[in-house]
Amino acid sequence: MKSCHICDDDISRVEEMVLCIATQSCVGTFHLSCLAKKGLEKSGEWKTQLFPVAACCPVCGGSYRWGDIVRAQHDTVEVMKAHPEQETMEGMIPKMKIRMIV
């Protein structure tokens, strides 16, 4: 599959992978837990929360809302289940545009 842009370990299952959706051009791929931890560390909420409400991508710096990340991850899993013969997701999942957080 791909490797995580935070920890550099391979992402072994699609259920563990999230993609950056902050910008159309970002290629950031992450373990769900790595992205959550990184977002919480930046906001200082890592002691009290499981997931950030919103954060910035560590690759492109674009802002995202965690709910949008989860929805996109759900779509990724559904596409991969529908097309198990595909080895990659290239060209299969359109990146969503989300409102930039100001």
CSV table of C-alpha atoms in Angstrom, one decimal:
chain,number,residue,atom,x,y,z
A,1,MET,CA,0.0,0.0,0.0
A,2,LYS,CA,1.6,3.3,1.1
A,3,SER,CA,3.6,4.5,4.0
A,4,CYS,CA,2.6,7.0,6.7
A,5,HIS,CA,4.0,10.5,6.2
A,6,ILE,CA,4.3,10.9,10.0
A,7,CYS,CA,5.9,7.7,11.3
A,8,ASP,CA,7.2,6.3,7.9
A,9,ASP,CA,5.8,2.8,8.7
A,10,ASP,CA,3.8,1.0,6.0
A,11,ILE,CA,0.1,1.3,6.2
A,12,SER,CA,-0.9,-2.4,6.0
A,13,ARG,CA,-4.7,-2.1,5.9
A,14,VAL,CA,-6.9,0.4,4.1
A,15,GLU,CA,-9.0,0.7,7.2
A,16,GLU,CA,-6.0,2.2,9.0
A,17,MET,CA,-5.3,4.8,6.3
A,18,VAL,CA,-6.5,8.4,5.9
A,19,LEU,CA,-5.7,10.8,3.1
A,20,CYS,CA,-5.2,14.5,3.4
A,21,ILE,CA,-8.3,16.2,2.0
A,22,ALA,CA,-7.3,19.8,2.8
A,23,THR,CA,-6.0,20.5,-0.7
A,24,GLN,CA,-6.5,18.9,-4.1
A,25,SER,CA,-2.7,18.6,-4.7
A,26,CYS,CA,-1.6,17.1,-1.3
A,27,VAL,CA,-0.3,13.5,-1.4
A,28,GLY,CA,-0.4,13.1,2.4
A,29,THR,CA,-1.3,9.6,3.6
A,30,PHE,CA,-1.3,8.7,7.3
A,31,HIS,CA,-2.3,6.1,9.8
A,32,LEU,CA,-5.5,7.3,11.4
A,33,SER,CA,-3.9,7.2,14.8
A,34,CYS,CA,-0.8,9.1,13.7
A,35,LEU,CA,-2.8,12.0,12.2
A,36,ALA,CA,-5.1,12.2,15.2
A,37,LYS,CA,-2.1,12.3,17.6
A,38,LYS,CA,-0.3,14.9,15.5
A,39,GLY,CA,-3.4,17.1,15.4
A,40,LEU,CA,-4.0,16.8,19.1
A,41,GLU,CA,-0.3,17.6,19.9
A,42,LYS,CA,-0.5,20.8,17.9
A,43,SER,CA,-3.7,21.9,19.6
A,44,GLY,CA,-2.5,20.8,23.1
A,45,GLU,CA,-5.5,18.6,23.5
A,46,TRP,CA,-3.7,15.2,23.5
A,47,LYS,CA,-4.4,14.6,27.2
A,48,THR,CA,-8.1,15.1,27.0
A,49,GLN,CA,-9.3,14.2,23.5
A,50,LEU,CA,-9.1,11.2,21.2
A,51,PHE,CA,-9.4,13.1,17.9
A,52,PRO,CA,-8.9,16.8,17.0
A,53,VAL,CA,-12.0,18.7,15.9
A,54,ALA,CA,-9.9,20.4,13.3
A,55,ALA,CA,-6.1,20.6,12.5
A,56,CYS,CA,-3.6,21.2,9.7
A,57,CYS,CA,-2.1,18.6,7.5
A,58,PRO,CA,1.6,18.0,8.4
A,59,VAL,CA,2.5,17.7,4.7
A,60,CYS,CA,0.7,20.6,3.0
A,61,GLY,CA,-0.3,22.7,6.0
A,62,GLY,CA,-3.9,22.9,4.8
A,63,SER,CA,-6.7,22.9,7.4
A,64,TYR,CA,-9.2,20.1,7.7
A,65,ARG,CA,-12.1,19.1,10.0
A,66,TRP,CA,-11.8,15.6,11.5
A,67,GLY,CA,-15.3,14.7,10.5
A,68,ASP,CA,-14.4,15.3,6.9
A,69,ILE,CA,-11.3,13.1,7.3
A,70,VAL,CA,-13.5,10.3,8.7
A,71,ARG,CA,-16.1,10.6,5.9
A,72,ALA,CA,-13.4,10.4,3.3
A,73,GLN,CA,-11.8,7.4,5.0
A,74,HIS,CA,-15.2,5.7,5.0
A,75,ASP,CA,-15.5,6.3,1.2
A,76,THR,CA,-12.0,5.0,0.7
A,77,VAL,CA,-12.9,1.7,2.5
A,78,GLU,CA,-16.1,1.3,0.5
A,79,VAL,CA,-14.4,1.9,-2.8
A,80,MET,CA,-11.7,-0.7,-2.0
A,81,LYS,CA,-14.3,-3.2,-0.9
A,82,ALA,CA,-16.2,-2.7,-4.2
A,83,HIS,CA,-13.0,-3.1,-6.2
A,84,PRO,CA,-10.8,-5.7,-4.4
A,85,GLU,CA,-8.8,-6.4,-7.5
A,86,GLN,CA,-7.4,-2.9,-7.5
A,87,GLU,CA,-3.9,-2.7,-5.9
A,88,THR,CA,-3.9,1.0,-5.6
A,89,MET,CA,-6.5,3.7,-5.3
A,90,GLU,CA,-5.0,6.0,-7.8
A,91,GLY,CA,-7.7,7.7,-9.8
A,92,MET,CA,-10.5,5.9,-8.0
A,93,ILE,CA,-11.3,8.4,-5.2
A,94,PRO,CA,-11.8,12.1,-5.9
A,95,LYS,CA,-10.4,14.4,-3.3
A,96,MET,CA,-13.1,16.4,-1.6
A,97,LYS,CA,-12.7,20.1,-1.2
A,98,ILE,CA,-13.5,21.3,2.3
A,99,ARG,CA,-14.0,24.8,3.7
A,100,MET,CA,-10.7,26.3,4.9
A,101,ILE,CA,-10.8,27.0,8.6
A,102,VAL,CA,-10.1,30.6,9.4
